[in-house]
Short mmCIF file of C-alpha atoms in Angstrom, two decimals:
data_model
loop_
_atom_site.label_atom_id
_atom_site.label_comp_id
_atom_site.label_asym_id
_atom_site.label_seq_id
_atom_site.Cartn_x
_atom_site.Cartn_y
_atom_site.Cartn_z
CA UNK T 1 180.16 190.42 -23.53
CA UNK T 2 180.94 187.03 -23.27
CA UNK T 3 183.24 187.09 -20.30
CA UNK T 4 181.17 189.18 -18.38
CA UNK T 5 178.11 186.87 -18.97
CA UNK T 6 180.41 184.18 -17.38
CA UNK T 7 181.55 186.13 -14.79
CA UNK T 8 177.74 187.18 -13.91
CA UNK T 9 176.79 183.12 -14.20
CA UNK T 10 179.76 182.48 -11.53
CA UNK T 11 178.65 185.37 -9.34
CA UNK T 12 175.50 183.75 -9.19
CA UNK T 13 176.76 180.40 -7.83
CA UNK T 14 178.83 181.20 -5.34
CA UNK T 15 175.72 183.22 -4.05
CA UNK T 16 173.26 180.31 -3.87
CA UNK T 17 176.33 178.66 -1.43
CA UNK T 18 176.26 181.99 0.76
CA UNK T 19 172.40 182.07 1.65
CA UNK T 20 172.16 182.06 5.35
CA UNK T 21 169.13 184.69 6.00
CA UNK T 22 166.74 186.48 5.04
CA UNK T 23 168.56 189.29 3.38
CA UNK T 24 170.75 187.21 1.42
CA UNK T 25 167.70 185.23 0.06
CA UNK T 26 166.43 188.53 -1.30
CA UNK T 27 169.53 189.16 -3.21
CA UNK T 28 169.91 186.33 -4.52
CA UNK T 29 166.20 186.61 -6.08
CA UNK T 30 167.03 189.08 -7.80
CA UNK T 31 170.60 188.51 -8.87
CA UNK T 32 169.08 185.19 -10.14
CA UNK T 33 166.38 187.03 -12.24
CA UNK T 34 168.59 189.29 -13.64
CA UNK T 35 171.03 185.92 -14.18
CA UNK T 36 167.87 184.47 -16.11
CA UNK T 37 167.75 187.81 -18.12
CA UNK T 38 170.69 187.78 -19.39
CA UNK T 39 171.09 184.57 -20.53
CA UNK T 40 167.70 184.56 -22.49
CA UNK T 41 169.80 187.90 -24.31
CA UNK T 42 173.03 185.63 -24.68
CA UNK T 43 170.62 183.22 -26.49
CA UNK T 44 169.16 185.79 -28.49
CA UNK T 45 172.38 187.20 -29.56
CA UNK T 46 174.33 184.08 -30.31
CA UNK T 47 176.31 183.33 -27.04
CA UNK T 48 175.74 180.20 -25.06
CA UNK T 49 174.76 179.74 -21.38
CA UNK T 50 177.26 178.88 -19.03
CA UNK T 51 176.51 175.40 -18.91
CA UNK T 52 177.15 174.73 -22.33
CA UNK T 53 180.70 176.27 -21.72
CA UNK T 54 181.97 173.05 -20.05
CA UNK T 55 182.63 169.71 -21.02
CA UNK T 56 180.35 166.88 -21.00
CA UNK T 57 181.51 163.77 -20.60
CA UNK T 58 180.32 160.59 -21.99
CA UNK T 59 180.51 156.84 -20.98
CA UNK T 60 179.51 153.46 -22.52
CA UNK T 61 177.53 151.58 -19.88
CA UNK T 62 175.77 148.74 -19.44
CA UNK T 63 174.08 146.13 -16.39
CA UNK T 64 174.47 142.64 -15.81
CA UNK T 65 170.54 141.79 -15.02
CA UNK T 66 166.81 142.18 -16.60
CA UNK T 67 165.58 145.57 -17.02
CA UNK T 68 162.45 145.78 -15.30
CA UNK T 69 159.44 148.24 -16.02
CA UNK T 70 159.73 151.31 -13.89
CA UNK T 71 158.10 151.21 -9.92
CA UNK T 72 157.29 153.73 -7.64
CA UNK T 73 158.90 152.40 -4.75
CA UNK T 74 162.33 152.36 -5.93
CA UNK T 75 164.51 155.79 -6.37
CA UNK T 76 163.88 157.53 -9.44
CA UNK T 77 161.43 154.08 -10.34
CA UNK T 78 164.27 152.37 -11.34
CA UNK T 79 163.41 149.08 -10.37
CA UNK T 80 165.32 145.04 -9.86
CA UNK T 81 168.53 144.17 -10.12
CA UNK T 82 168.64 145.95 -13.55
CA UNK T 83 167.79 148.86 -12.22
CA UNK T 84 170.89 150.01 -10.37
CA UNK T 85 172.73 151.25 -12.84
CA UNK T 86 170.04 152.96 -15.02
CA UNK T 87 169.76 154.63 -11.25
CA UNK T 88 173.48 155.58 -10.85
CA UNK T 89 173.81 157.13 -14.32
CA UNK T 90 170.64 159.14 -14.00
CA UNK T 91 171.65 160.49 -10.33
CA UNK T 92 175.76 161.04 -11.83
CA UNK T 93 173.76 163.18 -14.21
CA UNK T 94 172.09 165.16 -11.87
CA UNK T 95 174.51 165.40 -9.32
CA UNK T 96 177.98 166.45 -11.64
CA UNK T 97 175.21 169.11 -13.35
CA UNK T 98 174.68 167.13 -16.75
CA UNK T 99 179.11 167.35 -16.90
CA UNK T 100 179.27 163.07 -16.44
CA UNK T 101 176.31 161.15 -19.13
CA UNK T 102 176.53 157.31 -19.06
CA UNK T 103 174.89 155.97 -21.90
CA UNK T 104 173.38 153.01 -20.40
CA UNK T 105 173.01 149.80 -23.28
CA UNK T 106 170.75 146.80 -22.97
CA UNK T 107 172.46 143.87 -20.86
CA UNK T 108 174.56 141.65 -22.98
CA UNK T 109 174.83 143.98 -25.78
CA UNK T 110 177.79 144.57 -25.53
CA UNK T 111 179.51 142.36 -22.66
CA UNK T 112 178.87 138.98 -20.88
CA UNK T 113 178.55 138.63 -17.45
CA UNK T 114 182.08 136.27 -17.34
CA UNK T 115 183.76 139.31 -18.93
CA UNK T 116 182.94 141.59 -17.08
CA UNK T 117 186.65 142.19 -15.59
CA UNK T 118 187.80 141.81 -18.57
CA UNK T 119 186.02 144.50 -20.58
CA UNK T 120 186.87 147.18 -17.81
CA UNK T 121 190.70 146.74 -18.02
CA UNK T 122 190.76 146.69 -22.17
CA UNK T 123 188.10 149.72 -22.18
CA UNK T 124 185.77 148.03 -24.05
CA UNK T 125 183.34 149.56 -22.04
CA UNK T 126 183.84 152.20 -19.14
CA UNK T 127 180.93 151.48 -16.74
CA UNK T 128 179.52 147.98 -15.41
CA UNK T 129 176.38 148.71 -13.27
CA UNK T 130 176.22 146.24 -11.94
CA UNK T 131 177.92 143.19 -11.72
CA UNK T 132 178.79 140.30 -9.41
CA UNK T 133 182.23 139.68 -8.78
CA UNK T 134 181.80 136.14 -8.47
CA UNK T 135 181.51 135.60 -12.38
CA UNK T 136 185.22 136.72 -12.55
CA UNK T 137 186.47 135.12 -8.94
CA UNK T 138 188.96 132.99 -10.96
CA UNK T 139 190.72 135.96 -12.25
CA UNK T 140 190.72 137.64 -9.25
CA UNK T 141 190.39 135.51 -6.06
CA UNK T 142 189.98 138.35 -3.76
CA UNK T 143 186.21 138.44 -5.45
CA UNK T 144 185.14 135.76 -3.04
CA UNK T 145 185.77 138.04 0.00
CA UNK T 146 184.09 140.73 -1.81
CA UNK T 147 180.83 138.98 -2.45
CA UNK T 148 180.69 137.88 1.17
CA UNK T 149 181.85 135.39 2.63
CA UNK T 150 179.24 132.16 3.40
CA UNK T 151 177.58 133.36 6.97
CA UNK T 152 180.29 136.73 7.34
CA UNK T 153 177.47 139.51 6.56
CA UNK T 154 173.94 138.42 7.18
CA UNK T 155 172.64 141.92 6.96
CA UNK T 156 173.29 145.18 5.25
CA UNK T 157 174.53 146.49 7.98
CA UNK T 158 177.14 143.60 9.02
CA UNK T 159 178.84 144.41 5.31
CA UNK T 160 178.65 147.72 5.08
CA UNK T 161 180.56 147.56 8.55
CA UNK T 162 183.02 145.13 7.20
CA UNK T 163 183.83 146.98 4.02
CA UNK T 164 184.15 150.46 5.16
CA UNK T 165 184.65 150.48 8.55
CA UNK T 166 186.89 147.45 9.13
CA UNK T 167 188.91 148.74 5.83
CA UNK T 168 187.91 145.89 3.28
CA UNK T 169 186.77 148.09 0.65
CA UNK T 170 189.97 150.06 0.78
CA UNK T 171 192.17 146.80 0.27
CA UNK T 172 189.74 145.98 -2.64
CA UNK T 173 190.27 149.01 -4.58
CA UNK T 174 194.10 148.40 -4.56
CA UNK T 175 193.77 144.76 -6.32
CA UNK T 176 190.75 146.34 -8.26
CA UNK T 177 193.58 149.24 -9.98
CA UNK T 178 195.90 146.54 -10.98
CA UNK T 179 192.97 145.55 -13.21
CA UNK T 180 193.01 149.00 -14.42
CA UNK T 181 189.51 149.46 -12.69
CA UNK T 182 187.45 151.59 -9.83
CA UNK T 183 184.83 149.64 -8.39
CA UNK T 184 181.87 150.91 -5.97
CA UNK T 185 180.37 148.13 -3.83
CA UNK T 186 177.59 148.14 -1.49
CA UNK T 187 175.05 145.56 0.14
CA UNK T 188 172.50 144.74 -1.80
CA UNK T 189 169.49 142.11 -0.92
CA UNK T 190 169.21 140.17 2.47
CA UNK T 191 167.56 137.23 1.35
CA UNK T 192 170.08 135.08 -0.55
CA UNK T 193 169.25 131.42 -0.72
CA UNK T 194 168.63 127.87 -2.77
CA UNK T 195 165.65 128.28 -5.10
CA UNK T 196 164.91 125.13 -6.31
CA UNK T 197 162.91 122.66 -8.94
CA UNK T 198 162.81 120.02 -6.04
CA UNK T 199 161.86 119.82 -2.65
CA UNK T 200 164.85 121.16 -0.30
CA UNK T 201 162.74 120.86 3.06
CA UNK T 202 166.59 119.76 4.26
CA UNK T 203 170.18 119.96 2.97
CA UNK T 204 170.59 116.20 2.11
CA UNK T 205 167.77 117.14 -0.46
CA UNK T 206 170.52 118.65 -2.33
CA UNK T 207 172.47 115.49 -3.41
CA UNK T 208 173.09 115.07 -6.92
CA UNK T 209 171.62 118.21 -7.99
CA UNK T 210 173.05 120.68 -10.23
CA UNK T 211 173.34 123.81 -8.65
CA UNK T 212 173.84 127.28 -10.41
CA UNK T 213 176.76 128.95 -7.79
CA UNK T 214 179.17 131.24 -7.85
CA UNK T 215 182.81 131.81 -6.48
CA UNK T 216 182.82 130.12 -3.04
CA UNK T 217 179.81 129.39 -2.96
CA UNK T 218 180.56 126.16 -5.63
CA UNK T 219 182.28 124.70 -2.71
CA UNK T 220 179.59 124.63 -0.32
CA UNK T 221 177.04 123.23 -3.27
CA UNK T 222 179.77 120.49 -3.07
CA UNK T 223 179.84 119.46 0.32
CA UNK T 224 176.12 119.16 0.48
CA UNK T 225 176.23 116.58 -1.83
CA UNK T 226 175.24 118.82 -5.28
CA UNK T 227 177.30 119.79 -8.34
CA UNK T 228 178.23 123.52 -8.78
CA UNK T 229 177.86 125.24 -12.05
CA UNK T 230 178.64 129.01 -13.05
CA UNK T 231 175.96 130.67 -15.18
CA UNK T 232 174.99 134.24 -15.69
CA UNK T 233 171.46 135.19 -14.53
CA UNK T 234 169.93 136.15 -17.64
CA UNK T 235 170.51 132.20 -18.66
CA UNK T 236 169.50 130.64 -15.64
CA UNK T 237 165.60 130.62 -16.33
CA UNK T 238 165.92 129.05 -19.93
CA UNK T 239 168.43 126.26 -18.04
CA UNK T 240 166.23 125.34 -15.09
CA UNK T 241 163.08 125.06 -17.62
CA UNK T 242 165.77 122.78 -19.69
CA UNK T 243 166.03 120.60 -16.63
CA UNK T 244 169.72 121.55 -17.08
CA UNK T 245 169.85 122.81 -13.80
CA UNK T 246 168.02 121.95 -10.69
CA UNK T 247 168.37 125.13 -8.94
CA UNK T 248 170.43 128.61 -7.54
CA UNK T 249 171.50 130.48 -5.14
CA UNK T 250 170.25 134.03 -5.30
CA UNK T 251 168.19 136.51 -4.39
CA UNK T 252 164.75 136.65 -3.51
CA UNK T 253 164.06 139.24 -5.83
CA UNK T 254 165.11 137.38 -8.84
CA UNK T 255 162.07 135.42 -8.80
CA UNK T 256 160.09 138.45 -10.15
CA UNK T 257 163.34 139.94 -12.24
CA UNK T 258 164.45 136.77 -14.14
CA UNK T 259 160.80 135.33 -13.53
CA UNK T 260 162.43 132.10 -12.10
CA UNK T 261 159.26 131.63 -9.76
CA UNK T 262 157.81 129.63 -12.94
CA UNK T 263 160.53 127.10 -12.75
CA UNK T 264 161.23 126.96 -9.19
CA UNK T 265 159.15 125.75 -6.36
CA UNK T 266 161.00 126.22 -3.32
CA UNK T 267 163.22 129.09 -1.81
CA UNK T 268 164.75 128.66 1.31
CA UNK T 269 165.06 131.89 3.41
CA UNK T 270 166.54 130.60 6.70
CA UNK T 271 169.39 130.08 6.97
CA UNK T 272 170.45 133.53 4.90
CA UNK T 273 173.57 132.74 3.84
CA UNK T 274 174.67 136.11 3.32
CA UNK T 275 174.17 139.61 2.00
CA UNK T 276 174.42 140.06 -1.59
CA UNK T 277 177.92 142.17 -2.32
CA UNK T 278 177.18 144.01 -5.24
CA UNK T 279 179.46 146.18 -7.49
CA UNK T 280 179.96 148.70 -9.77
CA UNK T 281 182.96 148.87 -12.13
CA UNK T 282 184.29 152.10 -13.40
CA UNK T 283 187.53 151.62 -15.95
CA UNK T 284 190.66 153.25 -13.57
CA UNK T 285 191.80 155.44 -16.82
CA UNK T 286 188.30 157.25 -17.57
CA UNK T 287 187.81 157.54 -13.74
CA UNK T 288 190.92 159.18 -13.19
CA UNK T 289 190.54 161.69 -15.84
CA UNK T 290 187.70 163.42 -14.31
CA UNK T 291 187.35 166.77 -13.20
CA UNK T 292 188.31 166.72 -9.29
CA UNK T 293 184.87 167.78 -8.08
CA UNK T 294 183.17 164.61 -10.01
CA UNK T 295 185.71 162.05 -8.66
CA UNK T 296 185.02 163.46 -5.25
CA UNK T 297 181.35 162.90 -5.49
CA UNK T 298 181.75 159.23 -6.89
CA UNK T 299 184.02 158.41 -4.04
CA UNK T 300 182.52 160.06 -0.98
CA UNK T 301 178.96 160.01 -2.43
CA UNK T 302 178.46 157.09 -4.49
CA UNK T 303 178.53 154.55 -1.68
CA UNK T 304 176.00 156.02 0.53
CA UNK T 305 173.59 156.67 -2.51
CA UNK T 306 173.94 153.29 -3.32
CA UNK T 307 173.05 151.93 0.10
CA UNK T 308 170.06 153.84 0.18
CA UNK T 309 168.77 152.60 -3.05
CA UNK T 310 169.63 149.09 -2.24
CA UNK T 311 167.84 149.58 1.38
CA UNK T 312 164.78 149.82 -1.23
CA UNK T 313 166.09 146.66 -2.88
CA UNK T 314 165.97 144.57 0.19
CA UNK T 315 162.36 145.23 1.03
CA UNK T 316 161.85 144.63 -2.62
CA UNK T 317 162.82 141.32 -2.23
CA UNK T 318 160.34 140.56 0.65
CA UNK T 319 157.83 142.42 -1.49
CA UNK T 320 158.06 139.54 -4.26
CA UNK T 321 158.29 136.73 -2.08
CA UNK T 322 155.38 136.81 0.39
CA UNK T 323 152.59 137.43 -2.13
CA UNK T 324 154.05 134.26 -4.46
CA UNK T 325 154.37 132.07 -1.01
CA UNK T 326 150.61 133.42 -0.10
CA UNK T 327 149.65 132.06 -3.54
CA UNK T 328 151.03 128.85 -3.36
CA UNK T 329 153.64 129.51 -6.24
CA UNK T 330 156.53 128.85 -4.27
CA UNK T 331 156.82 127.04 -1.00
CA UNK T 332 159.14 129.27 1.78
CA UNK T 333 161.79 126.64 3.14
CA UNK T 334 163.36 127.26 6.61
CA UNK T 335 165.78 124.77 7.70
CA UNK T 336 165.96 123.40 11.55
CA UNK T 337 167.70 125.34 13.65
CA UNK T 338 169.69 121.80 14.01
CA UNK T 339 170.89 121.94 9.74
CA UNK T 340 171.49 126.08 9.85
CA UNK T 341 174.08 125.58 12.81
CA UNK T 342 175.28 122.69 10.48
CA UNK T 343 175.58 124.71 7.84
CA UNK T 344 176.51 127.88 9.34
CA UNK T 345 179.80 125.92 10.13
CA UNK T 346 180.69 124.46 7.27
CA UNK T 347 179.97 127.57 5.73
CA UNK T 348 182.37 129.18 7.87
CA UNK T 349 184.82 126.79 7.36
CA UNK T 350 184.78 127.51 3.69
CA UNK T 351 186.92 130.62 4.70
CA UNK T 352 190.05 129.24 5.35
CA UNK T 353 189.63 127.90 2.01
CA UNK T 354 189.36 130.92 0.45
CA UNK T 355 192.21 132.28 2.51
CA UNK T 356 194.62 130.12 0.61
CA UNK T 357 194.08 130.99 -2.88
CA UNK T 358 196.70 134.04 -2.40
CA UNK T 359 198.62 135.88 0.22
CA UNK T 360 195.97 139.06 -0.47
CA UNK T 361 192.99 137.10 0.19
CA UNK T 362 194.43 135.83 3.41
CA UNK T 363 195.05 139.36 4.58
CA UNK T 364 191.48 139.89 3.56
CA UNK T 365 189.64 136.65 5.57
CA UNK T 366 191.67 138.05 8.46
CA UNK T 367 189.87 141.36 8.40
CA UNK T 368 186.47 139.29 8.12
CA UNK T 369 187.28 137.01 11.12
CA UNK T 370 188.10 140.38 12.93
CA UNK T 371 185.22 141.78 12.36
CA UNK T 372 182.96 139.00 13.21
CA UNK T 373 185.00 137.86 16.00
CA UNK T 374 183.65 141.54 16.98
CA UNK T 375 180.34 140.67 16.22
CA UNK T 376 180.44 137.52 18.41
CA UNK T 377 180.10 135.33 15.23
CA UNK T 378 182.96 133.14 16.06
CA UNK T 379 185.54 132.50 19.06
#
């Protein structure tokens, strides 16, 4: 009885991927009633429903960023920075059929943001969603590609186009396996700039501040004058109220998530200095061991799904910002069109720097200058 329950529950699944008209409709109805019948019986006698006949799998995740309390205008209402992964592993759920459950933990409970890299390859934990792969650029200097380049993406679009059209995300996955780890990046956030403590009307403001940035971005805090300094978001707040720190670069929509509008006073919005590259971390070993279907969906899917969530995300951002500028809480900067073209170039210039930290990363840059050589960014 119990192989032809499975049999019937198989029948009936290939039929929902037949319907085409009218008449198949109708037989479906009623080969999914009598589906339903049946496995109310199998419950009544003892034998489980097909579902139950296949193996769910479990991971250990957790997020780098605040959890926030649920919105309706995000996907599923999971909202902020925190809310990407919580979104992930309740649309993984969904989508494999309840076969792939990651058990999302507090942030920090089990990892720091700095280890982050670290925790993937050992297996200390098998899902990162998400993280920023500028907290481990010195293990891997390829990260400062992947988090964008200063100026390279200043929209979505521009990085989704570099990554999987011009072929960057493909490189990245290679150098991502010999850290036995899958990552999934997409854009995320459009408004990335200096919040600050202190006035930053212009970029000589910036002298002999201390500057939360990350990966590449440290040199550019430099050669405006400031002093760079890496620090995880969740510990930025309690630093700038300190007086430890001056000021960040991030997004717009950390104001609201790591409530750093009550220290800071000034964001500056023009010029953006990039798109936010944002990624999730999968350990290589657990991802591999999937059923096929599953690692099909997390590769073809997963990117796209992600995009749209983050396209959410970006007008998030905007969301936060105009109603604390319209109050007076924080002051909107925009730089003269004279200090952005400074800056765009010595932003710019920054990526010949990168290009030197390792044969890889020069292959990357190259693929970046392509592509916004393309874009009539640069000669």
């Amino acid at each position: 009885m119990l192989i032809r329950l499975r049999r019937i529950c198989f029948a009936a699944e290939i039929r929902v991927i037949d319907l085409g008209n009218g008449e198949e409709t109708m037989r479906y109805m009623r080969l999914k009633k009598a589906t339903g019948v049946l496995v109310v019986l199998g419950l009544i006698l003892g034998v489980q429903p097909c579902i139950a006949q296949q193996n769910v799998i479990h991971w250990k995740g957790q997020g780098m960023y605040a959890d926030l309390p649920p919105q309706k205008d995000f996907p599923g209402w999971f909202a902020g920075s925190g809310g990407a992964g919580k979104f992930f592993a309740d649309w993984i759920k969904r989508r494999s059929n309840g076969r792939l459950i990651i058990d999302m933990v507090p942030p920090g409970s089990v990892v720091k943001a700095r280890e982050s890299l670290n925790a993937i390859r050992t297996g200390s934990i098998d899902f990162i969603g998400h993280t920023y792969a500028g907290f481990y650029s010195g293990q891997m200097p390829e990260a400062n590609v992947q988090i964008g380049l200063p100026f390279a993406w200043e929209t979505a679009d521009e990085m989704w186009d570099g990554l999987y059209r011009w072929g960057l995300d493909k490189e990245l996955k290679k150098i991502y396996a010999e850290h036995n780890a899958y990552p999934i990046t997409w854009p995320m956030g459009n408004i990335y700039g200096f919040g600050t403590s202190f006035d930053i009307s212009t970029p000589e403001m910036m002298k002999g501040k201390r500057i939360r940035a990350l990966g590449i971005y440290g040199a550019m805090v430099q050669k405006l004058g400031g002093s760079p300094a890496v620090l995880p978001m969740p510990e930025l707040y309690q630093a700038l109220m300190l007086g430890t720190i001056d000021g960040g670069i991030h997004g717009a929509g950390s104001l609201q998530e790591s409530k750093l509008s009550e220290p800071e006073k000034f964001f500056v919005t023009y010029p953006n200095l990039n798109t936010i590259g944002n990624t999730f971390l999968i350990n290589l070993k657990k991802f591999e061991a999937l059923p096929e279907d599953i690692k099909t969906i997390i590769r073809e899917d997963a990117p796209y799904i992600m995009k749209g969530w983050a396209s959410d995300y970006s007008n998030y951002a905007r969301r936060v910002l105009t109603p604390l500028v319209d109050k007076g809480v924080i002051k909107e900067v925009r730089w003269s069109e004279a200090d952005a073209a400074r800056i765009r170039q010595m932003g710019i210039g920054l990526w010949d720097v990168v290009a030197k930290k390792s044969p890889r990363t020069a292959k990357l840059v190259e693929i970046v200058k392509a592509q916004a050589r393309a874009l009539g960014k640069i000669p």
